[in-house]
mmCIF file with all atom_site columns, C-alpha atoms and ligand atoms in Angstrom:
data_model
loop_
_atom_site.group_PDB
_atom_site.id
_atom_site.type_symbol
_atom_site.label_atom_id
_atom_site.label_alt_id
_atom_site.label_comp_id
_atom_site.label_asym_id
_atom_site.label_entity_id
_atom_site.label_seq_id
_atom_site.pdbx_PDB_ins_code
_atom_site.Cartn_x
_atom_site.Cartn_y
_atom_site.Cartn_z
_atom_site.occupancy
_atom_site.B_iso_or_equiv
_atom_site.pdbx_formal_charge
_atom_site.auth_seq_id
_atom_site.auth_comp_id
_atom_site.auth_asym_id
_atom_site.auth_atom_id
_atom_site.pdbx_PDB_model_num
ATOM   1   C CA  . MET A 1 1   ? -4.914  32.108  6.736   1.00 74.00 ? 65  MET A CA  1
ATOM   2   C CA  . SER A 1 2   ? -8.381  30.518  6.422   1.00 83.00 ? 66  SER A CA  1
ATOM   3   C CA  . PHE A 1 3   ? -9.555  26.997  5.382   1.00 85.00 ? 67  PHE A CA  1
ATOM   4   C CA  . THR A 1 4   ? -12.172 25.988  3.610   1.00 91.00 ? 68  THR A CA  1
ATOM   5   C CA  . ASP A 1 5   ? -14.305 22.714  4.874   1.00 90.00 ? 69  ASP A CA  1
ATOM   6   C CA  . ALA A 1 6   ? -12.730 20.894  1.940   1.00 89.00 ? 70  ALA A CA  1
ATOM   7   C CA  . ASP A 1 7   ? -9.114  21.991  2.801   1.00 88.00 ? 71  ASP A CA  1
ATOM   8   C CA  . LEU A 1 8   ? -9.818  20.820  6.539   1.00 90.00 ? 72  LEU A CA  1
ATOM   9   C CA  . TYR A 1 9   ? -11.235 17.388  5.396   1.00 88.00 ? 73  TYR A CA  1
ATOM   10  C CA  . THR A 1 10  ? -7.966  17.034  3.100   1.00 85.00 ? 74  THR A CA  1
ATOM   11  C CA  . ILE A 1 11  ? -5.720  17.910  6.010   1.00 87.00 ? 75  ILE A CA  1
ATOM   12  C CA  . ARG A 1 12  ? -7.554  15.625  8.418   1.00 89.00 ? 76  ARG A CA  1
ATOM   13  C CA  . ARG A 1 13  ? -7.702  12.709  6.075   1.00 86.00 ? 77  ARG A CA  1
ATOM   14  C CA  . SER A 1 14  ? -3.845  12.993  5.342   1.00 87.00 ? 78  SER A CA  1
ATOM   15  C CA  . LEU A 1 15  ? -3.099  13.251  9.107   1.00 90.00 ? 79  LEU A CA  1
ATOM   16  C CA  . HIS A 1 16  ? -5.149  10.162  9.692   1.00 88.00 ? 80  HIS A CA  1
ATOM   17  C CA  . THR A 1 17  ? -3.621  8.182   6.859   1.00 90.00 ? 81  THR A CA  1
ATOM   18  C CA  . SER A 1 18  ? 0.051   9.082   7.849   1.00 89.00 ? 82  SER A CA  1
ATOM   19  C CA  . ALA A 1 19  ? -0.601  8.224   11.394  1.00 91.00 ? 83  ALA A CA  1
ATOM   20  C CA  . ALA A 1 20  ? -2.098  4.861   10.521  1.00 91.00 ? 84  ALA A CA  1
ATOM   21  C CA  . PHE A 1 21  ? 0.980   4.204   8.248   1.00 89.00 ? 85  PHE A CA  1
ATOM   22  C CA  . ILE A 1 22  ? 3.471   4.999   10.918  1.00 91.00 ? 86  ILE A CA  1
ATOM   23  C CA  . ARG A 1 23  ? 1.568   2.879   13.445  1.00 93.00 ? 87  ARG A CA  1
ATOM   24  C CA  . GLU A 1 24  ? 1.824   -0.021  10.878  1.00 90.00 ? 88  GLU A CA  1
ATOM   25  C CA  . TRP A 1 25  ? 5.431   0.688   10.432  1.00 92.00 ? 89  TRP A CA  1
ATOM   26  C CA  . MET A 1 26  ? 6.045   0.501   14.120  1.00 92.00 ? 90  MET A CA  1
ATOM   27  C CA  . ARG A 1 27  ? 4.213   -2.889  14.267  1.00 91.00 ? 91  ARG A CA  1
ATOM   28  C CA  . SER A 1 28  ? 6.043   -4.213  11.125  1.00 92.00 ? 92  SER A CA  1
ATOM   29  C CA  . PRO A 1 29  ? 9.070   -2.049  9.678   1.00 91.00 ? 93  PRO A CA  1
ATOM   30  C CA  . ARG A 1 30  ? 10.116  -4.803  7.244   1.00 92.00 ? 94  ARG A CA  1
ATOM   31  C CA  . THR A 1 31  ? 6.858   -5.077  5.397   1.00 92.00 ? 95  THR A CA  1
ATOM   32  C CA  . MET A 1 32  ? 6.131   -1.315  5.362   1.00 90.00 ? 96  MET A CA  1
ATOM   33  C CA  . GLY A 1 33  ? 9.662   -0.555  4.183   1.00 88.00 ? 97  GLY A CA  1
ATOM   34  C CA  . MET A 1 34  ? 9.401   3.066   4.939   1.00 84.00 ? 98  MET A CA  1
ATOM   35  C CA  . VAL A 1 35  ? 8.020   5.149   7.859   1.00 83.00 ? 99  VAL A CA  1
ATOM   36  C CA  . CYS A 1 36  ? 5.799   7.484   5.567   1.00 85.00 ? 100 CYS A CA  1
ATOM   37  C CA  . PRO A 1 37  ? 3.680   7.170   2.528   1.00 87.00 ? 101 PRO A CA  1
ATOM   38  C CA  . SER A 1 38  ? 4.890   8.006   -1.049  1.00 90.00 ? 102 SER A CA  1
ATOM   39  C CA  . SER A 1 39  ? 5.216   11.617  -2.056  1.00 94.00 ? 103 SER A CA  1
ATOM   40  C CA  . ALA A 1 40  ? 2.815   12.904  -4.912  1.00 94.00 ? 104 ALA A CA  1
ATOM   41  C CA  . SER A 1 41  ? 6.145   12.925  -7.285  1.00 96.00 ? 105 SER A CA  1
ATOM   42  C CA  . LEU A 1 42  ? 6.824   9.440   -6.684  1.00 97.00 ? 106 LEU A CA  1
ATOM   43  C CA  . SER A 1 43  ? 3.191   8.216   -7.140  1.00 97.00 ? 107 SER A CA  1
ATOM   44  C CA  . GLN A 1 44  ? 2.844   10.375  -10.344 1.00 97.00 ? 108 GLN A CA  1
ATOM   45  C CA  . ALA A 1 45  ? 6.127   8.623   -11.563 1.00 97.00 ? 109 ALA A CA  1
ATOM   46  C CA  . MET A 1 46  ? 4.648   5.200   -10.671 1.00 97.00 ? 110 MET A CA  1
ATOM   47  C CA  . ALA A 1 47  ? 1.414   5.771   -12.708 1.00 97.00 ? 111 ALA A CA  1
ATOM   48  C CA  . ALA A 1 48  ? 3.051   7.550   -15.580 1.00 95.00 ? 112 ALA A CA  1
ATOM   49  C CA  . GLY A 1 49  ? 2.616   5.691   -19.023 1.00 87.00 ? 113 GLY A CA  1
ATOM   50  C CA  . ILE A 1 50  ? -0.747  4.228   -18.356 1.00 91.00 ? 114 ILE A CA  1
ATOM   51  C CA  . SER A 1 51  ? -3.079  5.531   -20.885 1.00 88.00 ? 115 SER A CA  1
ATOM   52  C CA  . PRO A 1 52  ? -6.771  6.084   -20.285 1.00 85.00 ? 116 PRO A CA  1
ATOM   53  C CA  . GLU A 1 53  ? -7.378  3.875   -23.417 1.00 86.00 ? 117 GLU A CA  1
ATOM   54  C CA  . LEU A 1 54  ? -5.890  0.949   -21.902 1.00 86.00 ? 118 LEU A CA  1
ATOM   55  C CA  . ASN A 1 55  ? -8.401  -1.872  -21.583 1.00 89.00 ? 119 ASN A CA  1
ATOM   56  C CA  . GLY A 1 56  ? -6.117  -4.381  -20.066 1.00 94.00 ? 120 GLY A CA  1
ATOM   57  C CA  . LEU A 1 57  ? -5.776  -5.345  -16.301 1.00 97.00 ? 121 LEU A CA  1
ATOM   58  C CA  . VAL A 1 58  ? -3.599  -2.946  -14.018 1.00 98.00 ? 122 VAL A CA  1
ATOM   59  C CA  . VAL A 1 59  ? -2.660  -4.567  -10.529 1.00 98.00 ? 123 VAL A CA  1
ATOM   60  C CA  . GLU A 1 60  ? -1.275  -2.603  -7.695  1.00 98.00 ? 124 GLU A CA  1
ATOM   61  C CA  . LEU A 1 61  ? 0.739   -4.286  -5.175  1.00 98.00 ? 125 LEU A CA  1
ATOM   62  C CA  . GLY A 1 62  ? 1.303   -2.894  -1.603  1.00 98.00 ? 126 GLY A CA  1
ATOM   63  C CA  . ALA A 1 63  ? -0.957  -0.010  -2.014  1.00 98.00 ? 127 ALA A CA  1
ATOM   64  C CA  . GLY A 1 64  ? -0.585  1.097   1.454   1.00 96.00 ? 128 GLY A CA  1
ATOM   65  C CA  . THR A 1 65  ? -2.635  4.305   2.059   1.00 96.00 ? 129 THR A CA  1
ATOM   66  C CA  . GLY A 1 66  ? -3.531  4.687   -1.659  1.00 97.00 ? 130 GLY A CA  1
ATOM   67  C CA  . THR A 1 67  ? -1.247  7.498   -2.798  1.00 96.00 ? 131 THR A CA  1
ATOM   68  C CA  . VAL A 1 68  ? -0.363  5.709   -5.831  1.00 97.00 ? 132 VAL A CA  1
ATOM   69  C CA  . THR A 1 69  ? -3.761  4.408   -6.139  1.00 98.00 ? 133 THR A CA  1
ATOM   70  C CA  . GLN A 1 70  ? -5.249  7.875   -6.431  1.00 97.00 ? 134 GLN A CA  1
ATOM   71  C CA  . GLU A 1 71  ? -2.685  8.708   -9.336  1.00 97.00 ? 135 GLU A CA  1
ATOM   72  C CA  . LEU A 1 72  ? -3.602  5.501   -11.058 1.00 97.00 ? 136 LEU A CA  1
ATOM   73  C CA  . LEU A 1 73  ? -7.454  6.699   -11.223 1.00 97.00 ? 137 LEU A CA  1
ATOM   74  C CA  . ARG A 1 74  ? -6.201  10.061  -12.146 1.00 96.00 ? 138 ARG A CA  1
ATOM   75  C CA  . THR A 1 75  ? -4.857  8.647   -15.468 1.00 96.00 ? 139 THR A CA  1
ATOM   76  C CA  . GLY A 1 76  ? -8.438  7.987   -16.445 1.00 95.00 ? 140 GLY A CA  1
ATOM   77  C CA  . ILE A 1 77  ? -8.363  4.312   -16.610 1.00 95.00 ? 141 ILE A CA  1
ATOM   78  C CA  . ASN A 1 78  ? -11.535 2.449   -16.028 1.00 95.00 ? 142 ASN A CA  1
ATOM   79  C CA  . PRO A 1 79  ? -11.889 1.531   -12.351 1.00 96.00 ? 143 PRO A CA  1
ATOM   80  C CA  . HIS A 1 80  ? -12.953 -1.945  -13.120 1.00 96.00 ? 144 HIS A CA  1
ATOM   81  C CA  . ASN A 1 81  ? -9.562  -2.776  -14.726 1.00 96.00 ? 145 ASN A CA  1
ATOM   82  C CA  . LEU A 1 82  ? -7.549  -1.895  -11.627 1.00 97.00 ? 146 LEU A CA  1
ATOM   83  C CA  . LEU A 1 83  ? -7.030  -4.582  -8.944  1.00 98.00 ? 147 LEU A CA  1
ATOM   84  C CA  . ILE A 1 84  ? -5.475  -3.558  -5.484  1.00 98.00 ? 148 ILE A CA  1
ATOM   85  C CA  . ILE A 1 85  ? -3.457  -6.139  -3.560  1.00 98.00 ? 149 ILE A CA  1
ATOM   86  C CA  . GLU A 1 86  ? -2.561  -5.286  0.036   1.00 98.00 ? 150 GLU A CA  1
ATOM   87  C CA  . LYS A 1 87  ? -1.365  -7.411  2.986   1.00 97.00 ? 151 LYS A CA  1
ATOM   88  C CA  . ALA A 1 88  ? -2.046  -5.056  6.092   1.00 97.00 ? 152 ALA A CA  1
ATOM   89  C CA  . PRO A 1 89  ? -5.543  -5.035  7.469   1.00 97.00 ? 153 PRO A CA  1
ATOM   90  C CA  . ALA A 1 90  ? -4.953  -1.540  8.856   1.00 95.00 ? 154 ALA A CA  1
ATOM   91  C CA  . MET A 1 91  ? -4.143  -0.163  5.148   1.00 96.00 ? 155 MET A CA  1
ATOM   92  C CA  . ILE A 1 92  ? -6.963  -2.458  3.747   1.00 98.00 ? 156 ILE A CA  1
ATOM   93  C CA  . GLN A 1 93  ? -9.377  -0.514  6.069   1.00 96.00 ? 157 GLN A CA  1
ATOM   94  C CA  . ILE A 1 94  ? -8.140  3.026   4.653   1.00 95.00 ? 158 ILE A CA  1
ATOM   95  C CA  . LEU A 1 95  ? -8.151  1.768   0.974   1.00 97.00 ? 159 LEU A CA  1
ATOM   96  C CA  . HIS A 1 96  ? -11.854 0.688   1.319   1.00 97.00 ? 160 HIS A CA  1
ATOM   97  C CA  . GLN A 1 97  ? -12.632 4.090   2.922   1.00 95.00 ? 161 GLN A CA  1
ATOM   98  C CA  . ARG A 1 98  ? -10.957 6.039   0.332   1.00 95.00 ? 162 ARG A CA  1
ATOM   99  C CA  . PHE A 1 99  ? -11.769 4.022   -2.728  1.00 97.00 ? 163 PHE A CA  1
ATOM   100 C CA  . PRO A 1 100 ? -15.150 2.308   -2.252  1.00 97.00 ? 164 PRO A CA  1
ATOM   101 C CA  . GLN A 1 101 ? -15.488 1.745   -6.077  1.00 97.00 ? 165 GLN A CA  1
ATOM   102 C CA  . LEU A 1 102 ? -12.375 -0.468  -6.432  1.00 98.00 ? 166 LEU A CA  1
ATOM   103 C CA  . ASN A 1 103 ? -11.717 -4.082  -6.272  1.00 98.00 ? 167 ASN A CA  1
ATOM   104 C CA  . ILE A 1 104 ? -9.341  -4.130  -3.031  1.00 98.00 ? 168 ILE A CA  1
ATOM   105 C CA  . ILE A 1 105 ? -8.100  -7.646  -2.195  1.00 98.00 ? 169 ILE A CA  1
ATOM   106 C CA  . GLN A 1 106 ? -6.479  -8.413  1.541   1.00 98.00 ? 170 GLN A CA  1
ATOM   107 C CA  . GLY A 1 107 ? -3.730  -10.714 0.377   1.00 98.00 ? 171 GLY A CA  1
ATOM   108 C CA  . ASP A 1 108 ? -0.021  -11.723 -0.007  1.00 98.00 ? 172 ASP A CA  1
ATOM   109 C CA  . ALA A 1 109 ? 1.528   -10.689 -3.435  1.00 98.00 ? 173 ALA A CA  1
ATOM   110 C CA  . SER A 1 110 ? 3.208   -14.023 -3.556  1.00 98.00 ? 174 SER A CA  1
ATOM   111 C CA  . ASP A 1 111 ? -0.039  -15.427 -4.088  1.00 98.00 ? 175 ASP A CA  1
ATOM   112 C CA  . LEU A 1 112 ? -0.870  -13.128 -6.965  1.00 98.00 ? 176 LEU A CA  1
ATOM   113 C CA  . CYS A 1 113 ? -1.755  -15.961 -9.656  1.00 97.00 ? 177 CYS A CA  1
ATOM   114 C CA  . GLN A 1 114 ? -4.644  -17.230 -7.352  1.00 96.00 ? 178 GLN A CA  1
ATOM   115 C CA  . LEU A 1 115 ? -5.790  -13.652 -6.709  1.00 97.00 ? 179 LEU A CA  1
ATOM   116 C CA  . LEU A 1 116 ? -6.167  -12.699 -10.453 1.00 97.00 ? 180 LEU A CA  1
ATOM   117 C CA  . PRO A 1 117 ? -9.756  -12.864 -11.957 1.00 93.00 ? 181 PRO A CA  1
ATOM   118 C CA  . GLN A 1 118 ? -10.150 -16.063 -13.720 1.00 90.00 ? 182 GLN A CA  1
ATOM   119 C CA  . GLU A 1 119 ? -8.316  -16.414 -17.056 1.00 87.00 ? 183 GLU A CA  1
ATOM   120 C CA  . ARG A 1 120 ? -6.867  -13.002 -16.886 1.00 91.00 ? 184 ARG A CA  1
ATOM   121 C CA  . ARG A 1 121 ? -3.350  -11.887 -16.839 1.00 96.00 ? 185 ARG A CA  1
ATOM   122 C CA  . ALA A 1 122 ? -2.134  -8.308  -15.801 1.00 97.00 ? 186 ALA A CA  1
ATOM   123 C CA  . ASP A 1 123 ? -0.775  -6.006  -18.561 1.00 97.00 ? 187 ASP A CA  1
ATOM   124 C CA  . TYR A 1 124 ? 0.678   -3.748  -15.668 1.00 97.00 ? 188 TYR A CA  1
ATOM   125 C CA  . ILE A 1 125 ? 1.911   -4.463  -12.459 1.00 98.00 ? 189 ILE A CA  1
ATOM   126 C CA  . ILE A 1 126 ? 2.632   -1.305  -10.132 1.00 98.00 ? 190 ILE A CA  1
ATOM   127 C CA  . SER A 1 127 ? 4.365   -2.367  -7.146  1.00 98.00 ? 191 SER A CA  1
ATOM   128 C CA  . SER A 1 128 ? 5.355   -0.383  -3.921  1.00 97.00 ? 192 SER A CA  1
ATOM   129 C CA  . LEU A 1 129 ? 6.414   -3.600  -2.155  1.00 97.00 ? 193 LEU A CA  1
ATOM   130 C CA  . PRO A 1 130 ? 9.546   -3.102  -0.317  1.00 95.00 ? 194 PRO A CA  1
ATOM   131 C CA  . LEU A 1 131 ? 11.321  -6.178  -2.014  1.00 94.00 ? 195 LEU A CA  1
ATOM   132 C CA  . ILE A 1 132 ? 14.685  -5.665  -0.346  1.00 92.00 ? 196 ILE A CA  1
ATOM   133 C CA  . SER A 1 133 ? 13.640  -5.453  3.203   1.00 93.00 ? 197 SER A CA  1
ATOM   134 C CA  . LEU A 1 134 ? 11.076  -8.315  2.880   1.00 95.00 ? 198 LEU A CA  1
ATOM   135 C CA  . GLY A 1 135 ? 13.947  -10.771 2.617   1.00 93.00 ? 199 GLY A CA  1
ATOM   136 C CA  . LYS A 1 136 ? 15.191  -13.277 -0.171  1.00 94.00 ? 200 LYS A CA  1
ATOM   137 C CA  . THR A 1 137 ? 12.471  -16.072 0.331   1.00 96.00 ? 201 THR A CA  1
ATOM   138 C CA  . ALA A 1 138 ? 9.507   -13.655 0.328   1.00 97.00 ? 202 ALA A CA  1
ATOM   139 C CA  . ARG A 1 139 ? 11.241  -11.483 -2.519  1.00 96.00 ? 203 ARG A CA  1
ATOM   140 C CA  . GLU A 1 140 ? 11.872  -14.452 -4.840  1.00 96.00 ? 204 GLU A CA  1
ATOM   141 C CA  . ALA A 1 141 ? 8.299   -16.009 -4.456  1.00 97.00 ? 205 ALA A CA  1
ATOM   142 C CA  . ILE A 1 142 ? 6.827   -12.296 -5.062  1.00 98.00 ? 206 ILE A CA  1
ATOM   143 C CA  . ILE A 1 143 ? 8.865   -11.875 -8.163  1.00 97.00 ? 207 ILE A CA  1
ATOM   144 C CA  . LEU A 1 144 ? 7.972   -15.416 -9.557  1.00 97.00 ? 208 LEU A CA  1
ATOM   145 C CA  . ALA A 1 145 ? 4.421   -14.548 -8.893  1.00 98.00 ? 209 ALA A CA  1
ATOM   146 C CA  . MET A 1 146 ? 4.571   -11.480 -10.686 1.00 98.00 ? 210 MET A CA  1
ATOM   147 C CA  . HIS A 1 147 ? 6.232   -12.909 -13.840 1.00 97.00 ? 211 HIS A CA  1
ATOM   148 C CA  . GLU A 1 148 ? 3.727   -15.601 -13.923 1.00 97.00 ? 212 GLU A CA  1
ATOM   149 C CA  . SER A 1 149 ? 0.818   -13.114 -13.451 1.00 97.00 ? 213 SER A CA  1
ATOM   150 C CA  . LEU A 1 150 ? 1.861   -10.735 -16.304 1.00 98.00 ? 214 LEU A CA  1
ATOM   151 C CA  . ARG A 1 151 ? 1.099   -11.100 -19.866 1.00 96.00 ? 215 ARG A CA  1
ATOM   152 C CA  . GLU A 1 152 ? 3.812   -11.460 -22.620 1.00 93.00 ? 216 GLU A CA  1
ATOM   153 C CA  . LYS A 1 153 ? 5.630   -8.139  -22.910 1.00 93.00 ? 217 LYS A CA  1
ATOM   154 C CA  . GLY A 1 154 ? 3.619   -6.804  -19.754 1.00 96.00 ? 218 GLY A CA  1
ATOM   155 C CA  . ILE A 1 155 ? 5.076   -3.847  -17.875 1.00 97.00 ? 219 ILE A CA  1
ATOM   156 C CA  . LEU A 1 156 ? 6.248   -4.080  -14.166 1.00 98.00 ? 220 LEU A CA  1
ATOM   157 C CA  . VAL A 1 157 ? 6.833   -0.634  -12.427 1.00 98.00 ? 221 VAL A CA  1
ATOM   158 C CA  . GLN A 1 158 ? 8.761   -0.890  -8.930  1.00 97.00 ? 222 GLN A CA  1
ATOM   159 C CA  . TYR A 1 159 ? 10.440  1.730   -6.921  1.00 94.00 ? 223 TYR A CA  1
ATOM   160 C CA  . THR A 1 160 ? 13.208  1.307   -4.606  1.00 91.00 ? 224 THR A CA  1
ATOM   161 C CA  . TYR A 1 161 ? 15.095  3.671   -2.039  1.00 88.00 ? 225 TYR A CA  1
ATOM   162 C CA  . SER A 1 162 ? 18.521  1.813   -2.859  1.00 83.00 ? 226 SER A CA  1
ATOM   163 C CA  . TRP A 1 163 ? 21.140  3.770   -4.791  1.00 77.00 ? 227 TRP A CA  1
ATOM   164 C CA  . SER A 1 164 ? 22.314  0.892   -6.636  1.00 75.00 ? 228 SER A CA  1
ATOM   165 C CA  . SER A 1 165 ? 21.016  -0.427  -9.862  1.00 76.00 ? 229 SER A CA  1
ATOM   166 C CA  . ALA A 1 166 ? 17.901  -2.472  -10.425 1.00 77.00 ? 230 ALA A CA  1
ATOM   167 C CA  . ASN A 1 167 ? 17.483  -5.421  -8.178  1.00 81.00 ? 231 ASN A CA  1
ATOM   168 C CA  . PRO A 1 168 ? 19.624  -8.557  -9.675  1.00 83.00 ? 232 PRO A CA  1
ATOM   169 C CA  . SER A 1 169 ? 16.686  -10.883 -8.749  1.00 83.00 ? 233 SER A CA  1
ATOM   170 C CA  . LEU A 1 170 ? 14.325  -8.857  -11.037 1.00 93.00 ? 234 LEU A CA  1
ATOM   171 C CA  . MET A 1 171 ? 16.710  -8.762  -13.915 1.00 92.00 ? 235 MET A CA  1
ATOM   172 C CA  . ASP A 1 172 ? 16.516  -12.621 -14.288 1.00 91.00 ? 236 ASP A CA  1
ATOM   173 C CA  . LYS A 1 173 ? 12.849  -12.312 -15.317 1.00 94.00 ? 237 LYS A CA  1
ATOM   174 C CA  . PHE A 1 174 ? 12.491  -8.643  -16.556 1.00 96.00 ? 238 PHE A CA  1
ATOM   175 C CA  . GLN A 1 175 ? 14.149  -6.488  -18.862 1.00 96.00 ? 239 GLN A CA  1
ATOM   176 C CA  . LEU A 1 176 ? 15.080  -3.007  -17.660 1.00 95.00 ? 240 LEU A CA  1
ATOM   177 C CA  . ILE A 1 177 ? 13.444  -0.311  -20.076 1.00 96.00 ? 241 ILE A CA  1
ATOM   178 C CA  . ASP A 1 178 ? 14.415  2.782   -17.963 1.00 94.00 ? 242 ASP A CA  1
ATOM   179 C CA  . SER A 1 179 ? 14.655  4.326   -14.580 1.00 94.00 ? 243 SER A CA  1
ATOM   180 C CA  . ARG A 1 180 ? 14.070  7.866   -13.004 1.00 94.00 ? 244 ARG A CA  1
ATOM   181 C CA  . ARG A 1 181 ? 15.129  9.299   -9.887  1.00 94.00 ? 245 ARG A CA  1
ATOM   182 C CA  . ILE A 1 182 ? 12.529  11.039  -7.672  1.00 94.00 ? 246 ILE A CA  1
ATOM   183 C CA  . TRP A 1 183 ? 14.269  13.550  -5.482  1.00 94.00 ? 247 TRP A CA  1
ATOM   184 C CA  . ASP A 1 184 ? 11.298  14.957  -3.727  1.00 91.00 ? 248 ASP A CA  1
ATOM   185 C CA  . ASN A 1 185 ? 10.265  11.792  -1.804  1.00 91.00 ? 249 ASN A CA  1
ATOM   186 C CA  . VAL A 1 186 ? 11.487  10.875  1.691   1.00 88.00 ? 250 VAL A CA  1
ATOM   187 C CA  . PRO A 1 187 ? 13.962  9.459   1.155   1.00 91.00 ? 251 PRO A CA  1
ATOM   188 C CA  . PRO A 1 188 ? 14.752  9.952   -2.478  1.00 93.00 ? 252 PRO A CA  1
ATOM   189 C CA  . ALA A 1 189 ? 13.389  6.867   -4.734  1.00 94.00 ? 253 ALA A CA  1
ATOM   190 C CA  . GLN A 1 190 ? 14.158  5.507   -8.036  1.00 95.00 ? 254 GLN A CA  1
ATOM   191 C CA  . VAL A 1 191 ? 11.511  4.165   -10.160 1.00 96.00 ? 255 VAL A CA  1
ATOM   192 C CA  . PHE A 1 192 ? 12.157  1.241   -12.493 1.00 96.00 ? 256 PHE A CA  1
ATOM   193 C CA  . ARG A 1 193 ? 10.292  0.053   -15.474 1.00 97.00 ? 257 ARG A CA  1
ATOM   194 C CA  . PHE A 1 194 ? 10.632  -3.551  -16.771 1.00 97.00 ? 258 PHE A CA  1
ATOM   195 C CA  . MET A 1 195 ? 9.227   -5.580  -19.510 1.00 97.00 ? 259 MET A CA  1
ATOM   196 C CA  . ARG A 1 196 ? 8.528   -9.258  -18.653 1.00 97.00 ? 260 ARG A CA  1
ATOM   197 C CA  . LYS A 1 197 ? 10.995  -11.499 -20.456 1.00 94.00 ? 261 LYS A CA  1
ATOM   198 C CA  . PRO A 1 198 ? 9.542   -14.692 -21.892 1.00 91.00 ? 262 PRO A CA  1
ATOM   199 C CA  . ALA A 1 199 ? 9.064   -17.558 -19.617 1.00 83.00 ? 263 ALA A CA  1
ATOM   200 C CA  . SER A 1 200 ? 11.958  -19.703 -21.012 1.00 67.00 ? 264 SER A CA  1
ATOM   201 C CA  . SER A 1 201 ? 14.705  -17.094 -20.597 1.00 50.00 ? 265 SER A CA  1
HETATM 202 C C1  . LIG B 2 .   ? 6.051   1.357   1.015   1.00 76.52 ? 546 LIG B C1  1
HETATM 203 S S1  . LIG B 2 .   ? 4.616   0.797   1.599   1.00 76.52 ? 546 LIG B S1  1
HETATM 204 C C2  . LIG B 2 .   ? 3.489   1.517   0.330   1.00 76.52 ? 546 LIG B C2  1
HETATM 205 C C3  . LIG B 2 .   ? 3.354   2.783   0.217   1.00 76.52 ? 546 LIG B C3  1
HETATM 206 C C4  . LIG B 2 .   ? 2.182   3.285   -0.433  1.00 76.52 ? 546 LIG B C4  1
HETATM 207 N N1  . LIG B 2 .   ? 2.655   3.638   -1.826  1.00 76.52 ? 546 LIG B N1  1
HETATM 208 C C5  . LIG B 2 .   ? 1.625   4.516   0.295   1.00 76.52 ? 546 LIG B C5  1
HETATM 209 O O1  . LIG B 2 .   ? 2.094   5.851   -0.146  1.00 76.52 ? 546 LIG B O1  1
HETATM 210 O O2  . LIG B 2 .   ? 1.009   4.409   1.185   1.00 76.52 ? 546 LIG B O2  1
HETATM 211 C C6  . LIG B 2 .   ? 4.542   -1.010  1.194   1.00 76.52 ? 546 LIG B C6  1
HETATM 212 C C7  . LIG B 2 .   ? 3.250   -1.677  1.272   1.00 76.52 ? 546 LIG B C7  1
HETATM 213 O O3  . LIG B 2 .   ? 3.430   -3.126  1.042   1.00 76.52 ? 546 LIG B O3  1
HETATM 214 C C8  . LIG B 2 .   ? 2.500   -3.797  1.653   1.00 76.52 ? 546 LIG B C8  1
HETATM 215 N N2  . LIG B 2 .   ? 3.109   -5.200  1.757   1.00 76.52 ? 546 LIG B N2  1
HETATM 216 C C9  . LIG B 2 .   ? 4.324   -5.709  2.181   1.00 76.52 ? 546 LIG B C9  1
HETATM 217 N N3  . LIG B 2 .   ? 4.411   -7.064  1.864   1.00 76.52 ? 546 LIG B N3  1
HETATM 218 C C10 . LIG B 2 .   ? 3.377   -7.413  1.268   1.00 76.52 ? 546 LIG B C10 1
HETATM 219 C C11 . LIG B 2 .   ? 2.871   -8.567  0.639   1.00 76.52 ? 546 LIG B C11 1
HETATM 220 N N4  . LIG B 2 .   ? 3.702   -9.786  0.856   1.00 76.52 ? 546 LIG B N4  1
HETATM 221 N N5  . LIG B 2 .   ? 1.816   -8.559  -0.131  1.00 76.52 ? 546 LIG B N5  1
HETATM 222 C C12 . LIG B 2 .   ? 1.064   -7.501  -0.299  1.00 76.52 ? 546 LIG B C12 1
HETATM 223 N N6  . LIG B 2 .   ? 1.325   -6.248  0.358   1.00 76.52 ? 546 LIG B N6  1
HETATM 224 C C13 . LIG B 2 .   ? 2.402   -6.162  0.983   1.00 76.52 ? 546 LIG B C13 1
HETATM 225 C C14 . LIG B 2 .   ? 2.704   -3.223  3.025   1.00 76.52 ? 546 LIG B C14 1
HETATM 226 O O4  . LIG B 2 .   ? 1.609   -3.583  3.957   1.00 76.52 ? 546 LIG B O4  1
HETATM 227 C C15 . LIG B 2 .   ? 2.697   -1.682  2.726   1.00 76.52 ? 546 LIG B C15 1
HETATM 228 O O5  . LIG B 2 .   ? 1.387   -1.191  2.810   1.00 76.52 ? 546 LIG B O5  1
#
């Protein structure tokens, strides 16, 4: 078997990003949620439904090594309409290297309202945040921030490794549209799509 220079570059980059992810998981397992990055199938399912014609703002939360980010760009959306939020400095470094063209902010998802461009609300939030392992206080602060940052009828996409139905804390503020099981992720994951409920309900 022989490898082209492009193959070798891709293999090296993938090993480098996976190693960085594992190091970060050893440092902070609860905020990373899992020991390895999301699979291509999971990332594609997270980005599905976004059309290249979309002119609204797409926010990705907890981008990690950028596997979902890559799929979001593959949908053909304008990179200017994509905002990436990630907390871990080691992941931020990888994201800047992979996507120099994107607006990538190092910050906490619970501060999302303050991190959005002025006067703008998100049409889509694509979240890889490990909401369950982050704990109740952080989870509730993030869910509130996601709700306040989405426009009326905006869409939230969130995955989980849990086998139960959608997280009850999310169901308070978001209406479930559909869900899809992704078997070829380690471990298998479930992708939920929600629509923002009006603020008063
Ligand atoms: C499951 S990993 C993301 C996996 C990513 N899809 C990949 O393939 O690399 C979750 C990510 O959420 C980030 N994260 C956790 N808590 C966060 C928070 N409060 N605000 C922003 N990012 C956070 C972690 O640093 C981690 O990169």
